[in-house]
mmCIF file of C-alpha atoms in Angstrom:
data_model
loop_
_atom_site.group_PDB
_atom_site.id
_atom_site.type_symbol
_atom_site.label_atom_id
_atom_site.label_comp_id
_atom_site.label_asym_id
_atom_site.label_seq_id
_atom_site.Cartn_x
_atom_site.Cartn_y
_atom_site.Cartn_z
ATOM 1 C CA MET A 17 12.071 8.603 -56.812
ATOM 2 C CA SER A 18 10.482 6.907 -53.859
ATOM 3 C CA THR A 19 9.330 3.601 -52.387
ATOM 4 C CA GLU A 20 11.801 1.004 -51.207
ATOM 5 C CA HIS A 21 12.380 -0.436 -54.686
ATOM 6 C CA ASN A 22 12.106 2.755 -56.794
ATOM 7 C CA ALA A 23 8.646 1.913 -58.061
ATOM 8 C CA PHE A 24 7.501 5.564 -58.369
ATOM 9 C CA ILE A 25 8.944 8.442 -60.352
ATOM 10 C CA THR A 26 6.488 10.861 -58.732
ATOM 11 C CA GLU A 27 4.451 10.372 -55.575
ATOM 12 C CA THR A 28 1.140 12.166 -55.665
ATOM 13 C CA THR A 29 -2.420 12.042 -54.410
ATOM 14 C CA ILE A 30 -5.196 12.309 -56.974
ATOM 15 C CA GLU A 31 -8.441 12.063 -55.069
ATOM 16 C CA PRO A 32 -11.518 10.184 -56.313
ATOM 17 C CA THR A 33 -14.285 12.214 -57.912
ATOM 18 C CA SER A 34 -17.059 9.887 -56.721
ATOM 19 C CA GLU A 35 -17.763 6.591 -54.958
ATOM 20 C CA GLY A 36 -17.617 3.308 -56.832
ATOM 21 C CA PRO A 37 -16.201 -0.242 -57.016
ATOM 22 C CA LEU A 38 -12.663 1.011 -56.332
ATOM 23 C CA SER A 39 -13.505 3.160 -53.301
ATOM 24 C CA GLY A 40 -10.771 2.893 -50.694
ATOM 25 C CA ARG A 41 -8.291 1.397 -53.161
ATOM 26 C CA THR A 42 -4.977 2.996 -54.076
ATOM 27 C CA ILE A 43 -3.592 2.814 -57.612
ATOM 28 C CA ALA A 44 -0.232 3.400 -59.279
ATOM 29 C CA VAL A 45 -0.385 4.706 -62.848
ATOM 30 C CA LYS A 46 2.430 4.135 -65.320
ATOM 31 C CA ASP A 47 4.222 7.386 -66.117
ATOM 32 C CA ASN A 48 3.271 7.457 -69.804
ATOM 33 C CA ILE A 49 -0.432 7.908 -68.966
ATOM 34 C CA SER A 50 -1.473 11.563 -68.728
ATOM 35 C CA THR A 51 -2.525 12.999 -65.355
ATOM 36 C CA ALA A 52 -3.702 16.620 -65.288
ATOM 37 C CA GLY A 53 -1.397 18.782 -63.170
ATOM 38 C CA VAL A 54 0.953 15.900 -62.316
ATOM 39 C CA ARG A 55 4.129 15.502 -64.319
ATOM 40 C CA THR A 56 4.244 12.624 -66.779
ATOM 41 C CA THR A 57 7.818 11.820 -67.833
ATOM 42 C CA CYS A 58 7.693 8.544 -69.796
ATOM 43 C CA GLY A 59 10.821 7.697 -67.809
ATOM 44 C CA SER A 60 12.768 10.173 -69.967
ATOM 45 C CA THR A 61 14.881 13.277 -69.485
ATOM 46 C CA MET A 62 13.090 14.580 -72.590
ATOM 47 C CA LEU A 63 9.833 14.954 -70.607
ATOM 48 C CA GLU A 64 11.286 15.418 -67.143
ATOM 49 C CA GLU A 65 9.253 18.580 -66.520
ATOM 50 C CA TYR A 66 6.201 17.857 -68.709
ATOM 51 C CA VAL A 67 2.864 18.383 -66.932
ATOM 52 C CA PRO A 68 -0.206 17.361 -68.973
ATOM 53 C CA PRO A 69 -3.192 19.726 -69.044
ATOM 54 C CA TYR A 70 -5.720 16.865 -69.104
ATOM 55 C CA ASP A 71 -6.395 13.376 -67.743
ATOM 56 C CA ALA A 72 -6.266 10.216 -69.827
ATOM 57 C CA THR A 73 -9.657 8.527 -70.166
ATOM 58 C CA VAL A 74 -8.533 5.649 -67.931
ATOM 59 C CA VAL A 75 -7.522 8.117 -65.204
ATOM 60 C CA GLU A 76 -10.956 9.736 -65.335
ATOM 61 C CA ARG A 77 -12.557 6.299 -65.055
ATOM 62 C CA LEU A 78 -10.387 5.328 -62.087
ATOM 63 C CA THR A 79 -11.217 8.401 -60.042
ATOM 64 C CA ALA A 80 -14.900 8.180 -61.000
ATOM 65 C CA ALA A 81 -14.874 4.603 -59.652
ATOM 66 C CA GLY A 82 -13.562 5.782 -56.278
ATOM 67 C CA ALA A 83 -9.841 5.061 -56.647
ATOM 68 C CA THR A 84 -7.071 7.237 -55.226
ATOM 69 C CA ILE A 85 -3.989 7.529 -57.443
ATOM 70 C CA VAL A 86 -0.877 7.547 -55.260
ATOM 71 C CA GLY A 87 2.011 7.536 -57.719
ATOM 72 C CA LYS A 88 3.309 7.696 -61.264
ATOM 73 C CA ALA A 89 5.144 4.432 -61.760
ATOM 74 C CA ASN A 90 8.666 4.039 -63.090
ATOM 75 C CA MET A 91 9.115 2.589 -66.571
ATOM 76 C CA ASP A 92 11.627 1.940 -69.321
ATOM 77 C CA GLU A 93 12.121 5.168 -71.280
ATOM 78 C CA PHE A 94 9.113 5.632 -73.594
ATOM 79 C CA GLY A 95 8.290 1.962 -72.951
ATOM 80 C CA MET A 96 11.439 0.767 -74.749
ATOM 81 C CA GLY A 97 12.904 -2.042 -72.701
ATOM 82 C CA GLY A 98 11.992 -5.139 -70.756
ATOM 83 C CA THR A 99 13.683 -4.508 -67.410
ATOM 84 C CA THR A 100 12.903 -0.869 -66.389
ATOM 85 C CA GLU A 101 16.642 -0.217 -66.540
ATOM 86 C CA THR A 102 16.449 2.272 -69.426
ATOM 87 C CA SER A 103 14.535 4.743 -67.231
ATOM 88 C CA ALA A 104 16.277 8.085 -66.802
ATOM 89 C CA PHE A 105 15.269 7.835 -63.134
ATOM 90 C CA GLY A 106 17.146 4.610 -62.409
ATOM 91 C CA PRO A 107 16.070 0.953 -62.356
ATOM 92 C CA THR A 108 13.259 -0.515 -60.297
ATOM 93 C CA GLU A 109 14.316 -3.443 -58.124
ATOM 94 C CA ASN A 110 12.147 -6.554 -57.952
ATOM 95 C CA PRO A 111 10.506 -6.700 -54.486
ATOM 96 C CA ARG A 112 10.157 -10.485 -54.787
ATOM 97 C CA ALA A 113 13.726 -11.045 -56.026
ATOM 98 C CA PRO A 114 16.184 -8.558 -54.470
ATOM 99 C CA GLY A 115 19.002 -7.536 -56.798
ATOM 100 C CA ARG A 116 16.971 -8.614 -59.835
ATOM 101 C CA VAL A 117 15.027 -6.553 -62.343
ATOM 102 C CA ALA A 118 11.306 -5.987 -61.925
ATOM 103 C CA GLY A 119 10.729 -6.518 -65.649
ATOM 104 C CA GLY A 120 9.475 -3.893 -68.014
ATOM 105 C CA SER A 121 8.513 -1.675 -69.376
ATOM 106 C CA SER A 122 5.801 -1.423 -66.667
ATOM 107 C CA GLY A 123 8.221 -2.513 -63.966
ATOM 108 C CA GLY A 124 7.296 0.259 -61.541
ATOM 109 C CA SER A 125 3.602 -0.632 -61.764
ATOM 110 C CA ALA A 126 4.200 -4.322 -61.002
ATOM 111 C CA ALA A 127 6.717 -3.562 -58.252
ATOM 112 C CA ALA A 128 4.309 -1.115 -56.591
ATOM 113 C CA VAL A 129 1.697 -3.859 -56.349
ATOM 114 C CA ALA A 130 4.226 -6.496 -55.261
ATOM 115 C CA GLU A 131 5.614 -4.302 -52.440
ATOM 116 C CA GLU A 132 2.106 -3.070 -51.523
ATOM 117 C CA ALA A 133 2.927 0.562 -52.255
ATOM 118 C CA ALA A 134 -0.381 0.507 -54.155
ATOM 119 C CA ASP A 135 -3.301 -1.916 -54.118
ATOM 120 C CA LEU A 136 -3.591 -1.964 -57.911
ATOM 121 C CA ALA A 137 -1.815 -0.494 -60.933
ATOM 122 C CA LEU A 138 -2.136 0.403 -64.575
ATOM 123 C CA GLY A 139 0.556 -0.499 -67.070
ATOM 124 C CA THR A 140 0.830 -0.461 -70.837
ATOM 125 C CA ASP A 141 1.666 -3.413 -73.061
ATOM 126 C CA THR A 142 3.278 -2.962 -76.491
ATOM 127 C CA GLY A 143 5.060 -6.305 -76.694
ATOM 128 C CA GLY A 144 4.621 -7.790 -73.234
ATOM 129 C CA SER A 145 5.218 -4.789 -70.991
ATOM 130 C CA ILE A 146 2.425 -5.681 -68.556
ATOM 131 C CA ARG A 147 2.851 -9.465 -68.593
ATOM 132 C CA ASN A 148 6.651 -9.417 -68.341
ATOM 133 C CA PRO A 149 6.887 -7.481 -65.028
ATOM 134 C CA ALA A 150 3.807 -9.249 -63.668
ATOM 135 C CA ALA A 151 5.587 -12.571 -64.200
ATOM 136 C CA PHE A 152 8.904 -11.401 -62.740
ATOM 137 C CA CYS A 153 7.228 -9.776 -59.690
ATOM 138 C CA GLY A 154 4.758 -12.583 -58.965
ATOM 139 C CA VAL A 155 1.561 -10.596 -59.568
ATOM 140 C CA VAL A 156 -1.231 -10.723 -62.153
ATOM 141 C CA GLY A 157 -1.116 -8.610 -65.316
ATOM 142 C CA LEU A 158 -3.576 -8.503 -68.203
ATOM 143 C CA LYS A 159 -3.046 -7.144 -71.715
ATOM 144 C CA PRO A 160 -6.552 -6.474 -73.139
ATOM 145 C CA THR A 161 -7.676 -6.938 -76.714
ATOM 146 C CA TYR A 162 -6.656 -3.998 -78.871
ATOM 147 C CA GLY A 163 -9.560 -1.540 -78.751
ATOM 148 C CA LEU A 164 -11.065 -2.729 -75.462
ATOM 149 C CA VAL A 165 -9.506 0.085 -73.396
ATOM 150 C CA SER A 166 -9.162 3.701 -74.493
ATOM 151 C CA ARG A 167 -5.651 4.898 -75.310
ATOM 152 C CA TYR A 168 -6.670 8.575 -75.153
ATOM 153 C CA GLY A 169 -4.043 10.305 -72.997
ATOM 154 C CA LEU A 170 -1.425 7.594 -73.499
ATOM 155 C CA ILE A 171 1.868 8.964 -74.830
ATOM 156 C CA ALA A 172 2.370 6.679 -77.798
ATOM 157 C CA TYR A 173 5.283 4.372 -78.546
ATOM 158 C CA ALA A 174 3.734 2.090 -81.212
ATOM 159 C CA ASN A 175 0.066 2.888 -81.824
ATOM 160 C CA SER A 176 -0.954 -0.326 -83.574
ATOM 161 C CA LEU A 177 0.430 -2.563 -80.837
ATOM 162 C CA GLU A 178 0.020 -0.956 -77.418
ATOM 163 C CA GLN A 179 -2.818 -1.215 -74.928
ATOM 164 C CA ILE A 180 -3.404 -0.018 -71.356
ATOM 165 C CA GLY A 181 -4.201 -2.796 -68.874
ATOM 166 C CA PRO A 182 -4.517 -3.739 -65.181
ATOM 167 C CA ILE A 183 -2.001 -5.198 -62.726
ATOM 168 C CA ALA A 184 -3.195 -6.594 -59.379
ATOM 169 C CA PRO A 185 -2.409 -9.192 -56.700
ATOM 170 C CA THR A 186 -5.194 -11.550 -57.847
ATOM 171 C CA VAL A 187 -7.118 -12.444 -60.982
ATOM 172 C CA GLU A 188 -10.358 -11.299 -59.345
ATOM 173 C CA GLU A 189 -8.974 -7.821 -58.602
ATOM 174 C CA THR A 190 -7.534 -7.648 -62.115
ATOM 175 C CA ALA A 191 -11.005 -8.358 -63.516
ATOM 176 C CA THR A 192 -12.593 -5.684 -61.317
ATOM 177 C CA LEU A 193 -10.081 -3.096 -62.500
ATOM 178 C CA LEU A 194 -10.653 -4.125 -66.126
ATOM 179 C CA ASP A 195 -14.409 -3.617 -65.654
ATOM 180 C CA VAL A 196 -13.687 -0.016 -64.652
ATOM 181 C CA ILE A 197 -11.352 0.961 -67.490
ATOM 182 C CA ALA A 198 -12.843 -1.019 -70.417
ATOM 183 C CA GLY A 199 -15.376 0.313 -72.872
ATOM 184 C CA PRO A 200 -15.779 2.660 -75.814
ATOM 185 C CA ASP A 201 -14.511 6.232 -75.722
ATOM 186 C CA GLU A 202 -15.506 9.015 -78.099
ATOM 187 C CA ASN A 203 -11.949 10.370 -77.851
ATOM 188 C CA ASP A 204 -10.430 7.145 -79.200
ATOM 189 C CA ALA A 205 -11.805 5.895 -82.509
ATOM 190 C CA THR A 206 -10.065 2.523 -82.090
ATOM 191 C CA THR A 207 -12.165 1.554 -79.065
ATOM 192 C CA HIS A 208 -14.874 -1.076 -79.469
ATOM 193 C CA GLN A 209 -18.364 -1.474 -78.081
ATOM 194 C CA ASN A 210 -17.473 -4.951 -76.732
ATOM 195 C CA GLY A 211 -16.081 -3.542 -73.499
ATOM 196 C CA ALA A 212 -19.342 -1.931 -72.382
ATOM 197 C CA ASP A 213 -20.992 -3.653 -69.375
ATOM 198 C CA ALA A 214 -18.945 -6.830 -69.862
ATOM 199 C CA ASN A 215 -18.821 -7.832 -66.144
ATOM 200 C CA TYR A 216 -15.373 -9.411 -66.249
ATOM 201 C CA ALA A 217 -15.339 -9.900 -62.476
ATOM 202 C CA ALA A 218 -18.076 -12.518 -62.777
ATOM 203 C CA ALA A 219 -15.915 -14.542 -65.166
ATOM 204 C CA ALA A 220 -13.146 -15.067 -62.593
ATOM 205 C CA ASP A 221 -14.922 -18.060 -61.067
ATOM 206 C CA GLY A 222 -12.209 -20.711 -61.553
ATOM 207 C CA ASN A 223 -14.495 -23.056 -63.484
ATOM 208 C CA VAL A 224 -12.486 -24.648 -66.318
ATOM 209 C CA ASP A 225 -14.457 -27.888 -66.479
ATOM 210 C CA GLY A 226 -14.869 -28.698 -70.172
ATOM 211 C CA MET A 227 -12.472 -25.984 -71.332
ATOM 212 C CA THR A 228 -9.777 -26.892 -73.877
ATOM 213 C CA ILE A 229 -6.301 -25.481 -73.184
ATOM 214 C CA GLY A 230 -3.901 -25.385 -76.130
ATOM 215 C CA VAL A 231 -0.265 -25.541 -75.006
ATOM 216 C CA LEU A 232 1.956 -23.699 -77.491
ATOM 217 C CA LYS A 233 4.718 -26.242 -78.008
ATOM 218 C CA ASN A 234 7.310 -23.952 -79.557
ATOM 219 C CA LEU A 235 6.988 -21.337 -76.787
ATOM 220 C CA ARG A 236 7.208 -23.932 -74.040
ATOM 221 C CA ALA A 237 10.210 -25.597 -75.725
ATOM 222 C CA GLY A 238 12.200 -22.356 -75.743
ATOM 223 C CA ALA A 239 11.863 -21.743 -72.009
ATOM 224 C CA ASP A 240 14.474 -22.315 -69.312
ATOM 225 C CA GLU A 241 13.924 -25.831 -67.938
ATOM 226 C CA ARG A 242 13.106 -24.468 -64.469
ATOM 227 C CA VAL A 243 10.469 -22.159 -65.931
ATOM 228 C CA ALA A 244 9.104 -24.999 -68.080
ATOM 229 C CA ALA A 245 8.769 -27.258 -65.022
ATOM 230 C CA ALA A 246 6.701 -24.654 -63.145
ATOM 231 C CA PHE A 247 4.599 -24.112 -66.273
ATOM 232 C CA ASP A 248 3.968 -27.862 -66.565
ATOM 233 C CA ASP A 249 2.733 -27.896 -62.962
ATOM 234 C CA GLY A 250 0.227 -25.193 -63.903
ATOM 235 C CA VAL A 251 -0.975 -27.175 -66.905
ATOM 236 C CA ALA A 252 -1.441 -30.225 -64.666
ATOM 237 C CA GLU A 253 -3.492 -28.104 -62.234
ATOM 238 C CA LEU A 254 -5.845 -26.972 -64.999
ATOM 239 C CA GLU A 255 -6.175 -30.557 -66.191
ATOM 240 C CA ALA A 256 -6.976 -31.709 -62.655
ATOM 241 C CA ARG A 257 -9.750 -29.122 -62.508
ATOM 242 C CA GLY A 258 -11.450 -30.566 -65.569
ATOM 243 C CA ALA A 259 -9.763 -28.892 -68.526
ATOM 244 C CA THR A 260 -8.653 -30.815 -71.607
ATOM 245 C CA VAL A 261 -5.087 -30.137 -72.721
ATOM 246 C CA VAL A 262 -3.896 -30.317 -76.339
ATOM 247 C CA GLU A 263 -0.620 -29.319 -77.952
ATOM 248 C CA ILE A 264 -0.520 -26.677 -80.693
ATOM 249 C CA GLU A 265 2.393 -25.492 -82.804
ATOM 250 C CA LEU A 266 2.426 -22.163 -84.653
ATOM 251 C CA ASP A 267 4.972 -22.025 -87.489
ATOM 252 C CA SER A 268 4.802 -18.233 -87.680
ATOM 253 C CA ILE A 269 6.069 -17.775 -84.119
ATOM 254 C CA GLU A 270 9.731 -17.973 -85.149
ATOM 255 C CA HIS A 271 9.263 -14.831 -87.274
ATOM 256 C CA ALA A 272 7.152 -12.900 -84.744
ATOM 257 C CA LEU A 273 9.983 -11.309 -82.761
ATOM 258 C CA ALA A 274 11.725 -9.870 -85.823
ATOM 259 C CA ALA A 275 8.441 -8.628 -87.297
ATOM 260 C CA TYR A 276 7.460 -7.018 -84.006
ATOM 261 C CA TYR A 277 10.674 -5.044 -83.633
ATOM 262 C CA VAL A 278 10.588 -3.772 -87.222
ATOM 263 C CA ILE A 279 6.991 -2.574 -86.801
ATOM 264 C CA ALA A 280 7.423 -1.192 -83.265
ATOM 265 C CA MET A 281 10.634 0.678 -84.073
ATOM 266 C CA SER A 282 9.162 2.100 -87.275
ATOM 267 C CA GLU A 283 6.129 3.438 -85.411
ATOM 268 C CA ALA A 284 8.381 4.771 -82.645
ATOM 269 C CA SER A 285 10.482 6.653 -85.208
ATOM 270 C CA SER A 286 7.337 8.431 -86.383
ATOM 271 C CA ASN A 287 5.757 8.996 -82.968
ATOM 272 C CA LEU A 288 8.851 10.417 -81.312
ATOM 273 C CA ALA A 289 9.590 12.909 -84.097
ATOM 274 C CA ARG A 290 7.600 15.567 -82.219
ATOM 275 C CA PHE A 291 10.074 15.581 -79.329
ATOM 276 C CA ASP A 292 12.300 18.217 -80.867
ATOM 277 C CA GLY A 293 12.760 20.820 -78.128
ATOM 278 C CA VAL A 294 10.191 23.104 -79.782
ATOM 279 C CA ARG A 295 6.881 21.275 -79.730
ATOM 280 C CA TYR A 296 7.755 18.980 -76.818
ATOM 281 C CA GLY A 297 10.810 18.083 -74.813
ATOM 282 C CA VAL A 298 14.038 19.630 -73.584
ATOM 283 C CA SER A 299 14.460 23.151 -74.929
ATOM 284 C CA GLY A 300 16.609 26.246 -74.585
ATOM 285 C CA GLY A 301 20.283 27.090 -74.603
ATOM 286 C CA TYR A 302 21.205 25.401 -77.866
ATOM 287 C CA GLU A 303 23.455 26.988 -80.468
ATOM 288 C CA GLY A 304 23.172 27.001 -84.242
ATOM 289 C CA ASP A 305 20.230 26.815 -86.640
ATOM 290 C CA TRP A 306 17.037 24.799 -86.189
ATOM 291 C CA ASN A 307 18.568 21.548 -87.424
ATOM 292 C CA GLU A 308 21.468 21.847 -85.005
ATOM 293 C CA SER A 309 19.165 22.736 -82.092
ATOM 294 C CA PHE A 310 16.874 19.816 -83.015
ATOM 295 C CA ALA A 311 19.829 17.409 -82.960
ATOM 296 C CA GLN A 312 21.118 18.750 -79.641
ATOM 297 C CA ALA A 313 17.692 18.519 -77.999
ATOM 298 C CA ARG A 314 17.295 14.874 -79.027
ATOM 299 C CA GLU A 315 20.884 13.996 -78.151
ATOM 300 C CA SER A 316 20.485 15.319 -74.603
ATOM 301 C CA GLY A 317 16.860 14.282 -74.089
ATOM 302 C CA PHE A 318 16.827 10.659 -75.254
ATOM 303 C CA GLY A 319 18.655 7.697 -73.749
ATOM 304 C CA GLU A 320 20.710 5.169 -75.697
ATOM 305 C CA GLU A 321 17.972 2.569 -76.186
ATOM 306 C CA VAL A 322 15.472 5.129 -77.488
ATOM 307 C CA LYS A 323 18.053 6.500 -79.934
ATOM 308 C CA ARG A 324 18.829 2.970 -81.121
ATOM 309 C CA ARG A 325 15.181 2.205 -81.832
ATOM 310 C CA ILE A 326 14.544 5.533 -83.583
ATOM 311 C CA LEU A 327 17.549 4.940 -85.851
ATOM 312 C CA LEU A 328 16.497 1.391 -86.713
ATOM 313 C CA GLY A 329 12.894 2.444 -87.303
ATOM 314 C CA THR A 330 13.892 5.339 -89.520
ATOM 315 C CA TYR A 331 16.128 3.012 -91.528
ATOM 316 C CA ALA A 332 13.316 0.453 -91.972
ATOM 317 C CA LEU A 333 10.997 3.170 -93.320
ATOM 318 C CA SER A 334 13.548 4.840 -95.573
ATOM 319 C CA ALA A 335 13.314 4.881 -99.361
ATOM 320 C CA GLY A 336 14.468 1.591 -100.836
ATOM 321 C CA TYR A 337 14.049 -0.369 -97.591
ATOM 322 C CA HIS A 338 10.336 0.026 -96.809
ATOM 323 C CA ASP A 339 9.299 -3.044 -98.813
ATOM 324 C CA LYS A 340 12.337 -5.035 -97.732
ATOM 325 C CA TYR A 341 11.660 -4.646 -94.008
ATOM 326 C CA TYR A 342 8.416 -2.930 -93.011
ATOM 327 C CA LYS A 343 6.177 -4.545 -95.629
ATOM 328 C CA LYS A 344 7.632 -7.994 -94.919
ATOM 329 C CA ALA A 345 7.086 -7.449 -91.209
ATOM 330 C CA GLN A 346 3.421 -6.589 -91.840
ATOM 331 C CA ASP A 347 3.069 -9.759 -93.954
ATOM 332 C CA ALA A 348 4.525 -11.785 -91.076
ATOM 333 C CA ARG A 349 2.101 -10.060 -88.694
ATOM 334 C CA ALA A 350 -0.846 -11.146 -90.830
ATOM 335 C CA TRP A 351 0.486 -14.716 -90.812
ATOM 336 C CA VAL A 352 0.783 -14.703 -87.003
ATOM 337 C CA LYS A 353 -2.795 -13.462 -86.655
ATOM 338 C CA GLN A 354 -4.140 -16.061 -89.070
ATOM 339 C CA GLU A 355 -2.406 -18.890 -87.222
ATOM 340 C CA PHE A 356 -3.827 -17.715 -83.899
ATOM 341 C CA ASP A 357 -7.311 -17.584 -85.420
ATOM 342 C CA ASP A 358 -6.867 -21.134 -86.692
ATOM 343 C CA ALA A 359 -5.607 -22.305 -83.285
ATOM 344 C CA PHE A 360 -8.771 -21.090 -81.572
ATOM 345 C CA GLU A 361 -10.781 -23.512 -83.691
ATOM 346 C CA ASN A 362 -9.160 -26.282 -81.613
ATOM 347 C CA ALA A 363 -8.791 -24.634 -78.204
ATOM 348 C CA ASP A 364 -10.676 -22.173 -75.994
ATOM 349 C CA VAL A 365 -7.478 -20.553 -74.697
ATOM 350 C CA LEU A 366 -3.773 -20.975 -75.451
ATOM 351 C CA ALA A 367 -1.031 -21.293 -72.842
ATOM 352 C CA SER A 368 2.718 -20.769 -72.548
ATOM 353 C CA PRO A 369 5.260 -19.600 -69.989
ATOM 354 C CA THR A 370 4.961 -15.807 -69.809
ATOM 355 C CA MET A 371 8.710 -15.261 -69.774
ATOM 356 C CA PRO A 372 11.174 -17.894 -71.002
ATOM 357 C CA VAL A 373 13.726 -16.932 -68.339
ATOM 358 C CA LEU A 374 13.928 -16.029 -64.661
ATOM 359 C CA PRO A 375 14.433 -12.354 -63.704
ATOM 360 C CA PRO A 376 17.961 -11.246 -64.701
ATOM 361 C CA GLU A 377 20.226 -9.453 -62.270
ATOM 362 C CA ILE A 378 20.143 -5.660 -62.470
ATOM 363 C CA GLY A 379 22.729 -4.583 -65.049
ATOM 364 C CA GLU A 380 22.990 -8.012 -66.679
ATOM 365 C CA SER A 381 21.136 -7.208 -69.931
ATOM 366 C CA LEU A 382 22.003 -3.578 -70.626
ATOM 367 C CA ASP A 383 25.149 -4.279 -72.648
ATOM 368 C CA ASP A 384 23.431 -6.843 -74.875
ATOM 369 C CA PRO A 385 20.382 -5.355 -76.641
ATOM 370 C CA LEU A 386 19.703 -8.557 -78.589
ATOM 371 C CA GLN A 387 19.440 -10.556 -75.363
ATOM 372 C CA LEU A 388 17.064 -7.903 -74.052
ATOM 373 C CA TYR A 389 14.882 -8.190 -77.163
ATOM 374 C CA GLN A 390 14.817 -11.999 -77.087
ATOM 375 C CA ILE A 391 13.192 -12.216 -73.663
ATOM 376 C CA ASP A 392 10.019 -10.891 -75.355
ATOM 377 C CA ALA A 393 9.721 -14.020 -77.523
ATOM 378 C CA ASN A 394 6.644 -15.411 -75.723
ATOM 379 C CA THR A 395 4.728 -12.159 -75.418
ATOM 380 C CA VAL A 396 5.107 -10.203 -78.682
ATOM 381 C CA PRO A 397 3.033 -12.598 -80.858
ATOM 382 C CA VAL A 398 -0.045 -11.619 -78.835
ATOM 383 C CA ASN A 399 0.426 -7.928 -79.638
ATOM 384 C CA LEU A 400 0.974 -8.613 -83.332
ATOM 385 C CA ALA A 401 -2.379 -10.427 -83.370
ATOM 386 C CA ASN A 402 -4.098 -7.795 -81.147
ATOM 387 C CA LEU A 403 -5.325 -10.511 -78.750
ATOM 388 C CA PRO A 404 -5.893 -10.526 -74.964
ATOM 389 C CA ALA A 405 -3.482 -12.333 -72.637
ATOM 390 C CA ILE A 406 -2.966 -12.631 -68.906
ATOM 391 C CA SER A 407 0.044 -13.594 -66.793
ATOM 392 C CA VAL A 408 -0.762 -15.423 -63.560
ATOM 393 C CA PRO A 409 1.800 -16.522 -60.928
ATOM 394 C CA VAL A 410 2.375 -20.273 -61.057
ATOM 395 C CA GLY A 411 4.825 -20.961 -58.256
ATOM 396 C CA ARG A 412 8.548 -20.341 -58.069
ATOM 397 C CA ALA A 413 11.735 -21.676 -59.593
ATOM 398 C CA ASP A 414 14.912 -21.410 -57.511
ATOM 399 C CA GLY A 415 12.994 -18.938 -55.361
ATOM 400 C CA PHE A 416 12.013 -16.634 -58.249
ATOM 401 C CA PRO A 417 8.431 -16.039 -59.445
ATOM 402 C CA VAL A 418 7.258 -17.729 -62.651
ATOM 403 C CA GLY A 419 4.341 -16.506 -64.770
ATOM 404 C CA PHE A 420 1.803 -18.614 -66.679
ATOM 405 C CA GLN A 421 0.460 -16.903 -69.817
ATOM 406 C CA LEU A 422 -3.079 -17.524 -71.072
ATOM 407 C CA ILE A 423 -4.089 -16.130 -74.470
ATOM 408 C CA GLY A 424 -7.676 -15.706 -75.673
ATOM 409 C CA PRO A 425 -9.366 -14.872 -78.953
ATOM 410 C CA ALA A 426 -10.209 -11.235 -79.669
ATOM 411 C CA PHE A 427 -12.476 -9.900 -76.895
ATOM 412 C CA GLY A 428 -12.155 -13.258 -75.122
ATOM 413 C CA GLU A 429 -11.087 -11.746 -71.785
ATOM 414 C CA HIS A 430 -13.775 -13.770 -69.994
ATOM 415 C CA ARG A 431 -12.049 -17.010 -71.019
ATOM 416 C CA ILE A 432 -8.569 -16.086 -69.849
ATOM 417 C CA LEU A 433 -9.876 -14.658 -66.581
ATOM 418 C CA ARG A 434 -11.775 -17.895 -65.915
ATOM 419 C CA ALA A 435 -8.752 -20.068 -66.628
ATOM 420 C CA GLY A 436 -6.400 -17.726 -64.771
ATOM 421 C CA SER A 437 -8.549 -17.760 -61.645
ATOM 422 C CA ALA A 438 -8.390 -21.574 -61.638
ATOM 423 C CA LEU A 439 -4.611 -21.318 -61.297
ATOM 424 C CA GLN A 440 -4.948 -19.075 -58.243
#
């Protein structure tokens, strides 16, 4: 790996195919997004030598817009983690908080922008994996509405939850990058027409006069008091600029984290079944029949966190437990979505601290998976509801960056970009 803080798994140069709004800009691409002829590892030994034969749609759109891709960014293995410490290629250090994690799973993407190894970056967000590292590294990260950006060429973790999105130093640059990658794609049937010619850059004008901001009480209440204080300063800034602030409480939020992990792990169990040493992944040199070779390939290719999530997901989907866990999780997901829809009848955007804690020290969370899962409490509800959200830096606490999360209704990226730009 390279860069001062291990932001890249692979350094490369993918030249632009034409001129456009990103001409002269360099971009880091998370290493689960396919790049033709450049290895794409997902941060895993399983895919250490995998070289895709084609570009993801977002990669084609970047190079067509004039961007130069300079690196494949480090990440938690297959996107499973919130600190980029589960990567087979080692952790990424936070450039803005030495000795601390960069967040995850798109930690390399955020760190590359924070240390100026790249002007912009792409990450993926399954349960907060763009917003988390953006908050910890003091940059801007946006998780788009599900279906706004093509997932063609993304190596899947949890199909119904994940989305590719931009990371940048400012809200305005984030909006410009979103303009490039958004829009329908014939290769991805889940994409929506709403992203075509949306002109998100024009929305980042900082004008929140008359806008209603709904502060999510239960997410603010669960945050570290230092984080909450910085968040409150951001709310006061929006109010000073003409926004109206109201408090909103969502009863379903307390069930969101458990529902998310049941659904995400179940989908991961299915998606990662193809990494068997025959179709994809580590192969060769194993003894015994197919079942024994299959087990050996997965034992040597996957890290501990990936194995844990596959086991839990397989259990949740197994006969006799499907209704007990997976079906209940989907019912909770529907409840979360309904409560968000109801909340937007009283507010234009919703707000909370992005992360409830400050960046942990490297190595602090690895021995406690439950602690690692709980730091996603403020971000996973957005993915369950398939909504857009942005994390914007809102000062520091004890010298560490703090992120301010703004959540919009489906395809309401214009609203969160407008409010986010007011904070910058």
